[in-house]
Coordinates of C-alpha atoms and ligand atoms in Angstrom, one line a residue:
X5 CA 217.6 17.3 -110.8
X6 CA 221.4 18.2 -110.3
X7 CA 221.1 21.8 -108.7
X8 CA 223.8 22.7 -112.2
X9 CA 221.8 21.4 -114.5
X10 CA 219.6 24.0 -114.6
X11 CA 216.5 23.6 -117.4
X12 CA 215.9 26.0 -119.9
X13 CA 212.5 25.8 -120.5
X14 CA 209.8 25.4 -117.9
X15 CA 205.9 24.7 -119.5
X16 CA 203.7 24.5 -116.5
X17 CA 200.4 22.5 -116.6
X18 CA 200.5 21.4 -119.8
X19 CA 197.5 19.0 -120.9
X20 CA 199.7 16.7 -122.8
X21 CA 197.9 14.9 -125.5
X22 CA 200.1 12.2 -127.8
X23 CA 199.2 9.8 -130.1
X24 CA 197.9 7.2 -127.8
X25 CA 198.3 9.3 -124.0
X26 CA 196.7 12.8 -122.2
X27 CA 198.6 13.9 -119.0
X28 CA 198.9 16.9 -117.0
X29 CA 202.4 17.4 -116.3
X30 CA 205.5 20.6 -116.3
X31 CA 207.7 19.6 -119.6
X32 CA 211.1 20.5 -118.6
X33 CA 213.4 21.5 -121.7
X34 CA 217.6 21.2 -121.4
X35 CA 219.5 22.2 -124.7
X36 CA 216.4 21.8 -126.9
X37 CA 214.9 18.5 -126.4
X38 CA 212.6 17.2 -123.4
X39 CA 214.4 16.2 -120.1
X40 CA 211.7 15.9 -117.8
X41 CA 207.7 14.9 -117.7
X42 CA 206.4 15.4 -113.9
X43 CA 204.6 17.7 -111.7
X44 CA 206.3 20.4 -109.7
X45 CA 209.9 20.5 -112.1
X46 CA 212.4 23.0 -110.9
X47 CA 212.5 26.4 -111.9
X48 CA 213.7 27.1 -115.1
X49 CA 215.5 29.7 -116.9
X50 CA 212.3 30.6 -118.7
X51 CA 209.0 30.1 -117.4
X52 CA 205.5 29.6 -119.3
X53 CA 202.2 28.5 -118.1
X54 CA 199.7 26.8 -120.3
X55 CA 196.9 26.6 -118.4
X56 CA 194.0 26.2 -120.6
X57 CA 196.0 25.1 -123.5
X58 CA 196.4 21.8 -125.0
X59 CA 200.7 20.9 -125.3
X60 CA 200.6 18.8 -128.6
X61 CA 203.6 17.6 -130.6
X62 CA 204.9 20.0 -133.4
X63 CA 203.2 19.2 -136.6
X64 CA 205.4 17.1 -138.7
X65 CA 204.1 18.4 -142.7
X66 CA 205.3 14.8 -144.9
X67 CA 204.5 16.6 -148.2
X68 CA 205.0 20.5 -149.2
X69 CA 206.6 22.0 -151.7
X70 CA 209.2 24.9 -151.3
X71 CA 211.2 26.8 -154.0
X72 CA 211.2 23.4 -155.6
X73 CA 212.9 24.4 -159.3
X74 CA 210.0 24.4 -162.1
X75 CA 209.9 24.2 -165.7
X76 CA 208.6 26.9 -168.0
X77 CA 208.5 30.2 -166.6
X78 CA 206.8 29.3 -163.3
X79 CA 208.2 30.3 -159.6
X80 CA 207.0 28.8 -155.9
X81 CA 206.1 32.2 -154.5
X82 CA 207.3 30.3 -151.0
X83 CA 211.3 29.4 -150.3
X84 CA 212.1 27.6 -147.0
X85 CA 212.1 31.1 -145.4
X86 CA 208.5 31.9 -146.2
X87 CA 207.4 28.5 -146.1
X88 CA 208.7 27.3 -142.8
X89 CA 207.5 30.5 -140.9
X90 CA 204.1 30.0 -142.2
X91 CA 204.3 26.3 -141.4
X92 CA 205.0 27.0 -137.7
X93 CA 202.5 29.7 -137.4
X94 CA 199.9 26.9 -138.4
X95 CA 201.4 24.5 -136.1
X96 CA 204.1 22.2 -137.8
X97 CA 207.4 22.5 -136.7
X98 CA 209.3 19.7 -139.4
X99 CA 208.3 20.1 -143.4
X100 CA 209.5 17.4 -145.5
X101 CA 210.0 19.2 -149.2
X102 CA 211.1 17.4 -152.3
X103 CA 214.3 17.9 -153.8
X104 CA 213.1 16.8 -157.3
X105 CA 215.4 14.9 -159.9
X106 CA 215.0 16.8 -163.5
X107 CA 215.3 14.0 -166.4
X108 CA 218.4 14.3 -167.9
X109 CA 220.2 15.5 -164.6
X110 CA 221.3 13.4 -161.4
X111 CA 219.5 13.3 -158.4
X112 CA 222.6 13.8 -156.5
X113 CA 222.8 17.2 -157.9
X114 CA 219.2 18.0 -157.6
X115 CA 220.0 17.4 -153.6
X116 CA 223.1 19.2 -153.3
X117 CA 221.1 22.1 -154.8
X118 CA 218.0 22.1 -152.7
X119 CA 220.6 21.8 -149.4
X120 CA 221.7 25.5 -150.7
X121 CA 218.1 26.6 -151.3
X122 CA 217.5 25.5 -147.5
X123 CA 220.5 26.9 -145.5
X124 CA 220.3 30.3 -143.9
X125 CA 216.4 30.1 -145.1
X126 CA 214.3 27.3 -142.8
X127 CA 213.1 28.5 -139.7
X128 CA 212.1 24.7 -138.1
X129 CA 213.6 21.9 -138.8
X130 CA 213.1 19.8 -142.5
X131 CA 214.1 16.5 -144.2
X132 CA 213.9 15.4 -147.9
X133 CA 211.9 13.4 -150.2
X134 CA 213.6 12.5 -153.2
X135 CA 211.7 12.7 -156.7
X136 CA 212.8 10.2 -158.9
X137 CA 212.2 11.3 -162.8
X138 CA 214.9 9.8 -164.4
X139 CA 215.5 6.0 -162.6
X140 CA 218.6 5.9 -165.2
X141 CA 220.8 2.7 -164.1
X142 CA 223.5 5.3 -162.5
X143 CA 220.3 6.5 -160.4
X144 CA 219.1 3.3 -159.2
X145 CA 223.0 1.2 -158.4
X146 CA 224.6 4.3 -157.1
X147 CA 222.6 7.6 -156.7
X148 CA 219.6 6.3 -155.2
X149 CA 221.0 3.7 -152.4
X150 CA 224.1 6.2 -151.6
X151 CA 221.4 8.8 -150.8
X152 CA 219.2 6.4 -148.4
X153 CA 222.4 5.7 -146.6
X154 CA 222.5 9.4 -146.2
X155 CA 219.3 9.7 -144.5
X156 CA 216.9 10.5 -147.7
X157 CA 214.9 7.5 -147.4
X158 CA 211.9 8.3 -149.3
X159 CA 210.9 9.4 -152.5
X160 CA 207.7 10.0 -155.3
X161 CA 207.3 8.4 -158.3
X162 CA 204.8 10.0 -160.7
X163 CA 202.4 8.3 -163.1
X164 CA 202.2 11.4 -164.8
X165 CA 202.9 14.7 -165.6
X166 CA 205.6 14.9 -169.3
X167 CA 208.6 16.3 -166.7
X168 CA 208.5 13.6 -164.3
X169 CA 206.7 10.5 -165.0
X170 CA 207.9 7.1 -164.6
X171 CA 207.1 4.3 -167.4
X172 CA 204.9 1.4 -165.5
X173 CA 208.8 -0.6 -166.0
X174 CA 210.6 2.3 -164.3
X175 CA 207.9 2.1 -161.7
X176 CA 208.6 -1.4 -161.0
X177 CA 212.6 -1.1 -161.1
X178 CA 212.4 1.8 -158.7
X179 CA 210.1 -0.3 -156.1
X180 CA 212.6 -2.8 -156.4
X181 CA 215.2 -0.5 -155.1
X182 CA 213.3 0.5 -152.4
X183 CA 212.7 -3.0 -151.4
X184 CA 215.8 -3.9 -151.6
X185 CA 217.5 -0.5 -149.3
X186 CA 214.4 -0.8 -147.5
X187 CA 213.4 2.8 -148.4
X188 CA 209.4 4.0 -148.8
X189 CA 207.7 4.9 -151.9
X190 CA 205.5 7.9 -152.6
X191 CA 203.4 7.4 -155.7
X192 CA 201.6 10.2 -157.7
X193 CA 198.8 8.0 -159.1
X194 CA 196.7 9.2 -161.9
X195 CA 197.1 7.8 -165.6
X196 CA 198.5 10.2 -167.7
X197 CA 197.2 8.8 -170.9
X198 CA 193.7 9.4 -169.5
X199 CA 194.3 12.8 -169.1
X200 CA 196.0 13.9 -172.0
X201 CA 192.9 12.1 -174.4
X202 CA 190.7 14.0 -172.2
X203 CA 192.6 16.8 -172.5
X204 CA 193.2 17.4 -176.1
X205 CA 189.2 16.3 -176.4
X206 CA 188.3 19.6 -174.0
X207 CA 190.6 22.1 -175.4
X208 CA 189.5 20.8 -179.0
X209 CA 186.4 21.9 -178.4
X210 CA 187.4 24.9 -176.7
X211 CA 186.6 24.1 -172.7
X212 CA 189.3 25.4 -171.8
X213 CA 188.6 27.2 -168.7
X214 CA 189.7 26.3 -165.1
X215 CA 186.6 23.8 -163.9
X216 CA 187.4 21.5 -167.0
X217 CA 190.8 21.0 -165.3
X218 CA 188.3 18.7 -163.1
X219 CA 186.9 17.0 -166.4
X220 CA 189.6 16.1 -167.6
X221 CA 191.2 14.0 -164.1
X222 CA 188.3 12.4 -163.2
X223 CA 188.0 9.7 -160.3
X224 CA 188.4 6.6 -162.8
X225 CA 191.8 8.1 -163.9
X226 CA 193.1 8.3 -160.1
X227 CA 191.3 4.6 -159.3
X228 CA 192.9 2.8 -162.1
X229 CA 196.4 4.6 -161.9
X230 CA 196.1 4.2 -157.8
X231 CA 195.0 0.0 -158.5
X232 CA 198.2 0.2 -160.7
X233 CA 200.7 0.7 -158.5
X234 CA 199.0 -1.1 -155.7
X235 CA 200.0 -3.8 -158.3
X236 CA 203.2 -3.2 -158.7
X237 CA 203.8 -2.7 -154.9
X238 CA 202.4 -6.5 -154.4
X239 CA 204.7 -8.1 -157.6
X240 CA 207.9 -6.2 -156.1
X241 CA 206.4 -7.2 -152.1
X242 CA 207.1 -3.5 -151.1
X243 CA 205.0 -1.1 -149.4
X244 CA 204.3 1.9 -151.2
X245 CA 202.8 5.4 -150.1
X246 CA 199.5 6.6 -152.4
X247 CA 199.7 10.8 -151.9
X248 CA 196.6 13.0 -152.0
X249 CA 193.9 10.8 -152.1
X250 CA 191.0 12.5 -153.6
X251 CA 188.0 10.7 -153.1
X252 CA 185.6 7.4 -152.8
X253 CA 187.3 5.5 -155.6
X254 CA 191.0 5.6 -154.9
X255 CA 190.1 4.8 -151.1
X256 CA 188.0 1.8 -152.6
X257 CA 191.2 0.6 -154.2
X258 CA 193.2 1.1 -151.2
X259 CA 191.3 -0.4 -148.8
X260 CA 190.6 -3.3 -151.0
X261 CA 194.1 -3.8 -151.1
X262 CA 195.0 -3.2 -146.9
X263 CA 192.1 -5.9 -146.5
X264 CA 194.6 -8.6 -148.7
X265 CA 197.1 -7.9 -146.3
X266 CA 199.2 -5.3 -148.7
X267 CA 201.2 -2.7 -147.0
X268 CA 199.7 0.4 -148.9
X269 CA 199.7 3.5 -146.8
X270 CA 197.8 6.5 -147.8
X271 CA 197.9 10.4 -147.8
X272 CA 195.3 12.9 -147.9
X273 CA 195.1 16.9 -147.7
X274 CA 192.7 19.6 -147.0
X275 CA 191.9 20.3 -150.0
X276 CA 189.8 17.1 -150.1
X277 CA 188.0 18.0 -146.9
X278 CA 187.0 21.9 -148.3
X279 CA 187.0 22.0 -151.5
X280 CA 184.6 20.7 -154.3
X281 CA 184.9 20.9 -157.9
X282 CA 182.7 24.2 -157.9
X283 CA 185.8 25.7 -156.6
X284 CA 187.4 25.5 -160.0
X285 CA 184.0 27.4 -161.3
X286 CA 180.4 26.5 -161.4
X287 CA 179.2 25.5 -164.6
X288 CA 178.8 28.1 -167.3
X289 CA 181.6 30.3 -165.4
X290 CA 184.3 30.6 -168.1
X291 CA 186.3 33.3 -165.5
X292 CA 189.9 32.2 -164.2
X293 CA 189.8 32.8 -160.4
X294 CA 189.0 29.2 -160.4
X295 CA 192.4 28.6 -161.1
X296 CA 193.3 28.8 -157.2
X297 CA 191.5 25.9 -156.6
X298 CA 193.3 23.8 -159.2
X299 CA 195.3 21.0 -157.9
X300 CA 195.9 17.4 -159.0
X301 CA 193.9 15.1 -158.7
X302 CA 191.5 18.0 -158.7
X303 CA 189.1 17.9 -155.4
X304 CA 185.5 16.7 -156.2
X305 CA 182.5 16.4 -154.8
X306 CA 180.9 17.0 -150.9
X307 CA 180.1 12.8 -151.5
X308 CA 183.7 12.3 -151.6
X309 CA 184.6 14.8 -149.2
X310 CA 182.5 12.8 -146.4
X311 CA 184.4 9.6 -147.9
X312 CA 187.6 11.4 -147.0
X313 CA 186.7 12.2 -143.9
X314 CA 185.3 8.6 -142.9
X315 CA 188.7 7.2 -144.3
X316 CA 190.5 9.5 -142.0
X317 CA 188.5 8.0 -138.8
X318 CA 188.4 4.4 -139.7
X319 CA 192.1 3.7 -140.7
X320 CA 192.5 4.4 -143.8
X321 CA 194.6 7.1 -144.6
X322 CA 198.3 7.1 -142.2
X323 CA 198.9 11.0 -143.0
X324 CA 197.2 14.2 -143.4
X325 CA 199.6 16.3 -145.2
X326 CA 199.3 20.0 -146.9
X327 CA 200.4 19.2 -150.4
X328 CA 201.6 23.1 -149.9
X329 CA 202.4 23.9 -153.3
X330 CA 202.2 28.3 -153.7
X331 CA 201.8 29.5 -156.5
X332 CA 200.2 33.1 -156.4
X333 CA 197.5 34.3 -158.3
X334 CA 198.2 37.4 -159.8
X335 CA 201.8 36.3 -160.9
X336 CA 203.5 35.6 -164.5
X337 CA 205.4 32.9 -163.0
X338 CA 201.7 31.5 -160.7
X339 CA 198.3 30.7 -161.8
X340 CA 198.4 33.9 -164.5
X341 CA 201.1 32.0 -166.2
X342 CA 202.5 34.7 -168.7
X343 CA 200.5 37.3 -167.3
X344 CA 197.5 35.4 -168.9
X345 CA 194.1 34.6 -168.6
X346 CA 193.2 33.5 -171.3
X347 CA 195.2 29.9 -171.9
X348 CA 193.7 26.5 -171.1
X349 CA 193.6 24.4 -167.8
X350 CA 196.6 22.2 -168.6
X351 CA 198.9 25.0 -168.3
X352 CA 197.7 26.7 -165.1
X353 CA 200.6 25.6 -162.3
X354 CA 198.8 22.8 -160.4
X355 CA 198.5 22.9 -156.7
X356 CA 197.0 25.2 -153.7
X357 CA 199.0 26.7 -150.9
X358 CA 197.6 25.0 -147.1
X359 CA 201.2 24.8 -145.0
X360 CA 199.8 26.8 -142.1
X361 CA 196.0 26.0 -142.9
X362 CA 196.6 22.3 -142.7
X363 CA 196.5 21.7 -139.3
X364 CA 193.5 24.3 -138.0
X365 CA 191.2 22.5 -140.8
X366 CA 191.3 19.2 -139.7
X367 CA 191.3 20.2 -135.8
X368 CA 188.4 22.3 -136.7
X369 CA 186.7 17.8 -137.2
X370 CA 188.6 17.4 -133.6
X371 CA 186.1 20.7 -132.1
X372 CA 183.1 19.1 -134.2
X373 CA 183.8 15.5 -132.7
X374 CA 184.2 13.9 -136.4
X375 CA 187.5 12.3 -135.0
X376 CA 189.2 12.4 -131.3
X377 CA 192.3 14.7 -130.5
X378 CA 194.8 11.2 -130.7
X379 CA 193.9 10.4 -133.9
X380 CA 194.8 14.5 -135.2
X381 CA 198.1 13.8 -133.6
X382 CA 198.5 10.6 -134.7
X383 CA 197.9 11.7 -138.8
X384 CA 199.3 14.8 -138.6
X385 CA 202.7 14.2 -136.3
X386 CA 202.9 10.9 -134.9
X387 CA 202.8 8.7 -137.8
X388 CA 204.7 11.5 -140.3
X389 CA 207.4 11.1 -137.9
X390 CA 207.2 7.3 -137.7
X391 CA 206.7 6.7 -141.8
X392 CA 209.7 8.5 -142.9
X393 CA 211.8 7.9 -140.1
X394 CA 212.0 10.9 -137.8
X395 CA 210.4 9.2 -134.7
X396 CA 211.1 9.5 -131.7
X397 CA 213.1 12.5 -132.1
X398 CA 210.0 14.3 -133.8
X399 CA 206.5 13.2 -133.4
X400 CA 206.0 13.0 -129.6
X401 CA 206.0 14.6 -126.3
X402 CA 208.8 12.5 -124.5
X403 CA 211.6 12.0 -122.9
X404 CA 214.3 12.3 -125.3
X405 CA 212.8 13.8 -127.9
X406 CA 213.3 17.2 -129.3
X407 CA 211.3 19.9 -127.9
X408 CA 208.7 20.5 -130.9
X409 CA 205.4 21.3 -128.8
X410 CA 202.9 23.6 -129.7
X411 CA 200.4 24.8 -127.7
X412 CA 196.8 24.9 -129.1
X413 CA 193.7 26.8 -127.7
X414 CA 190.7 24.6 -128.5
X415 CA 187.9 27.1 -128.3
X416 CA 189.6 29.9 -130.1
X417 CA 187.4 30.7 -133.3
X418 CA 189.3 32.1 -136.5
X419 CA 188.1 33.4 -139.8
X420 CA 190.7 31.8 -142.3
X421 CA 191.9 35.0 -144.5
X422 CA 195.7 35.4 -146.1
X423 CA 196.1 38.6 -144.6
X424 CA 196.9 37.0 -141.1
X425 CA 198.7 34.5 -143.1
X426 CA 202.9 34.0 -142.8
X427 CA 202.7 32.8 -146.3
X428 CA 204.1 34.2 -149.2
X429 CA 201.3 33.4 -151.7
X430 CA 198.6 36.3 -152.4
X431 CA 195.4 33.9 -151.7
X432 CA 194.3 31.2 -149.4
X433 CA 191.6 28.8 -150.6
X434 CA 190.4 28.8 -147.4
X435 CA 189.4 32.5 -147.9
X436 CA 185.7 33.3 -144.8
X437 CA 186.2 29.5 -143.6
X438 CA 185.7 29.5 -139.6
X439 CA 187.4 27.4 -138.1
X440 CA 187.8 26.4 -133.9
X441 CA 191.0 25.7 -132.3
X442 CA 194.5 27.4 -133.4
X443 CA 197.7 26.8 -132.3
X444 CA 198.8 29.9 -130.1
X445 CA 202.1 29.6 -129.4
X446 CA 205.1 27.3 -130.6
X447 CA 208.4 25.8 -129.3
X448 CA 211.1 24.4 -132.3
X449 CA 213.9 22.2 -130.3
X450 CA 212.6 24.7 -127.0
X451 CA 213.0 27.7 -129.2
X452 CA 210.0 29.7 -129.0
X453 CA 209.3 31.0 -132.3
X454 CA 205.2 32.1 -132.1
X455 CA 204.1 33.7 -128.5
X456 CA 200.3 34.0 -128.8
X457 CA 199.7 34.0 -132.2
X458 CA 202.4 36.5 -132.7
X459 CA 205.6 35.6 -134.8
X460 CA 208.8 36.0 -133.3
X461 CA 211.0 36.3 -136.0
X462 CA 214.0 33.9 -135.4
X463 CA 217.0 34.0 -137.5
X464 CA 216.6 32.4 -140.7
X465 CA 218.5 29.3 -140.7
X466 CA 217.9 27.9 -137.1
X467 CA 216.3 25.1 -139.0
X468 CA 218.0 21.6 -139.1
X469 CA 218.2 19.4 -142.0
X470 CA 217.5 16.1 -140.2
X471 CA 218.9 12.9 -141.9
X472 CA 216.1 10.3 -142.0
X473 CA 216.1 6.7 -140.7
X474 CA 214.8 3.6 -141.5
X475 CA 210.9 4.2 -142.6
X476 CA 208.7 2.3 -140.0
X477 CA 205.5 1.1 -142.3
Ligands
DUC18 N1 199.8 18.1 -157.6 C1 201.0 17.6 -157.4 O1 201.2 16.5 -157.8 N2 201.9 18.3 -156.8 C2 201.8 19.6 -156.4 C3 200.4 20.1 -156.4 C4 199.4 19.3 -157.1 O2 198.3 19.8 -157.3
ZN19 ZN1 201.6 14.7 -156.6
ZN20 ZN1 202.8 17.4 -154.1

């Protein structure tokens, strides 16, 4: 080591777990990425032992949403200032939001404006997903392959929701695109049809309350919509992404498909680990706190919640993501759309905040040996990275890449309660739920921005925007 070239950054006996390798090494840190793996590294300007602690890569979060721009009267309580600090207090140090396309409007202009809602907020570093809700021709000759030469080279399609779903034809001419600029797919998959029938049948006869949010998305909506665009994905020959996957069903479909050879990847979140449909309200409960448990597709039952977790061990599922979306309770512009109560499921803002959650709930099945500490990194950094083309510069500890590393105690036991959350959404689902293992102290490109548990408050806007490769599927 040249005697000038001092390091920065000095993380003494580390226990270095990666995807697929556990060392004990020093990490060495020059001008914010990893210089140097080895035992007995110089001195360095700053000094910290880890002795006891386990040096993972950051978490890389492939699916949150923050200050995305809503329709009708409802507000993201998190922006990329919130967001990101409660991201790297729970571990992830690169969220990848969506900068969302509003029919009508051009995507282009949907990303120039989500650049200035990020700027001088984001505390770690982010990419974008596109969403696509109007594939107009302009979209998919110019917008759409200018912007994947620009480094956003992924993007959802939904199958429903009014605002932003695709027709089965749009589907199929925006899969072509991606084939074609060899970008990656994120499908919302649940039949909209279905759900509106079902939906007008509730609220006709007055179940209107939270838990019939559950009634009317049931599994068979999510299979068939989820078989759908496994179809489309083999008539194009593209591989595709299938997001928050709920349960038995869809994961039938998807592994029925992996096992012909298809390239269909799949996400799933933490709301399909802890939450059931009793969430939303038992039956008989007509209150509305269940409306901080409703998300699409809704979660379901403990059957499918072991599914999930079996799909997580044996292969199934690529990603473990937080599907952040925070919208408060008590808010006019959150769950109390209006100020109300008293209006039906369908208009209740879908989604439940989980950015800093995300990762202490599934290490929590790493301290109760349901899977092994590569496979969390691998799902929850490693292959994030990989998929939408941030490896190697995020999603390992390496030479080379940037020094994202958290350090994570594996026997400390925390009570989940938003208090002690960095959010800025008034509830946590996760409200009483113990959990083992939390990530004590974390390093963005060698910045330390959480010292044992304890936020450091770095200036807003330290986070990167980081142009995206080629997706590696
Ligand atoms: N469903 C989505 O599709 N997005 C945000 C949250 C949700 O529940
Ligand atoms: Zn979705
Ligand atoms: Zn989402």
């Amino acid at each position: 080591m040249p005697a000038d070239n001092n390091l920065d950054l000095v993380i003494r006996n580390a226990d270095v777990v990666t995807a697929s390798d556990r060392f004990q090494c020093d990490i060495g840190v020059r001008d914010g990425r990893i210089v140097a793996l080895g035992q007995g590294l110089p001195q360095g300007n700053r000094e910290i032992d880890a002795t006891g602690l386990l040096a993972l890569p950051g978490g890389v979060d492939g699916h949150c949403h923050l200050d995305q721009p809503m329709p009708d009267g409802m507000r993201m309580a998190d922006d990329f200032f919130t967001g990101t600090r409660a991201a790297v207090c729970g571990g992830t140090t690169t969220v990848i939001p969506f900068a969302a396309q509003e029919k009508g409007a051009s995507l282009k202009a949907a990303v120039e404006d989500y650049h200035s809602r990020a700027e001088g907020r984001a505390v770690i570093d982010y990419a974008f997903h596109l969403i696509v809700a109007d594939p107009t021709p302009a979209v998919l000759q110019d917008e759409l392959p200018t912007l994947i030469r620009k480094g956003y080279t992924s993007f959802k399609v939904y199958m429903t929701y009014d605002d932003l779903k695709l027709s089965d034809r749009e589907m199929l001419e925006v899969l072509d695109v991606a084939r074609e600029h060899k970008a990656l797919v994120m499908v919302h998959a649940e039949n909209s049809d279905c759900i509106s029938w079902l939906t007008d049948k509730l609220t006709g006869e007055g179940r209107i309350a939270p838990r019939f949010h559950g009634l009317a998305r049931p599994a068979p909506v999510e299979r068939e919509a989820t078989h759908r665009a496994i179809t489309f994905a083999e008539l194009v020959d593209v591989p595709i992404l299938i997001v928050h996957v709920s349960g038995k069903e869809a994961i039938e479909q998807i592994r029925w498909a992996q096992g012909r050879g298809l390239k269909i990847l799949a996400e799933t979140c933490p709301q399909y680990l802890y939450l059931t449909a009793d969430d939303m309200g038992l039956p008989g409960d007509d209150g509305y706190e269940g409306a901080k448990c409703v998300c699409s597709p809704p979660p379901r039952d403990p059957e499918n919640q072991a599914a999930v977790w079996r799909a997580l061990v044996n292969g199934v599922f690529s990603v473990f993501s937080s599907d952040h979306a925070p919208f408060s309770y008590d808010d006019p512009q959150g769950k109390k759309l209006g100020g109300s109560t008293e209006h039906s499921f369908d208009h209740i803002p879908n989604g439940v905040p989980g950015i800093e959650t995300r990762l202490p709930l599934l290490f929590d099945g790493v301290a109760r040996g349901k899977l092994s500490l590569h496979q969390f990194v691998e799902l929850t950094s490693y292959r994030p990275a990989k998929i939408y083309g941030l490896y190697p510069r995020k999603g390992t500890i390496a030479v080379g890449a940037d020094a994202d590393i958290v350090l994570w105690d594996p026997v400390r036991k925390v009570r989940i309660t938003n208090s002690a959350l960095h959010h800025a959404v008034d509830y946590t689902p996760y409200e009483g739920i113990e959990v083992t293992g939390w990530p004590v102290t974390a390093f963005s490109r060698g910045d330390m921005l959480v010292s044992n548990g304890e936020y450091l408050e770095p200036a807003a806007g330290r986070g990167r925007f980081l142009e995206a490769g080629q997706p590696e599927v």
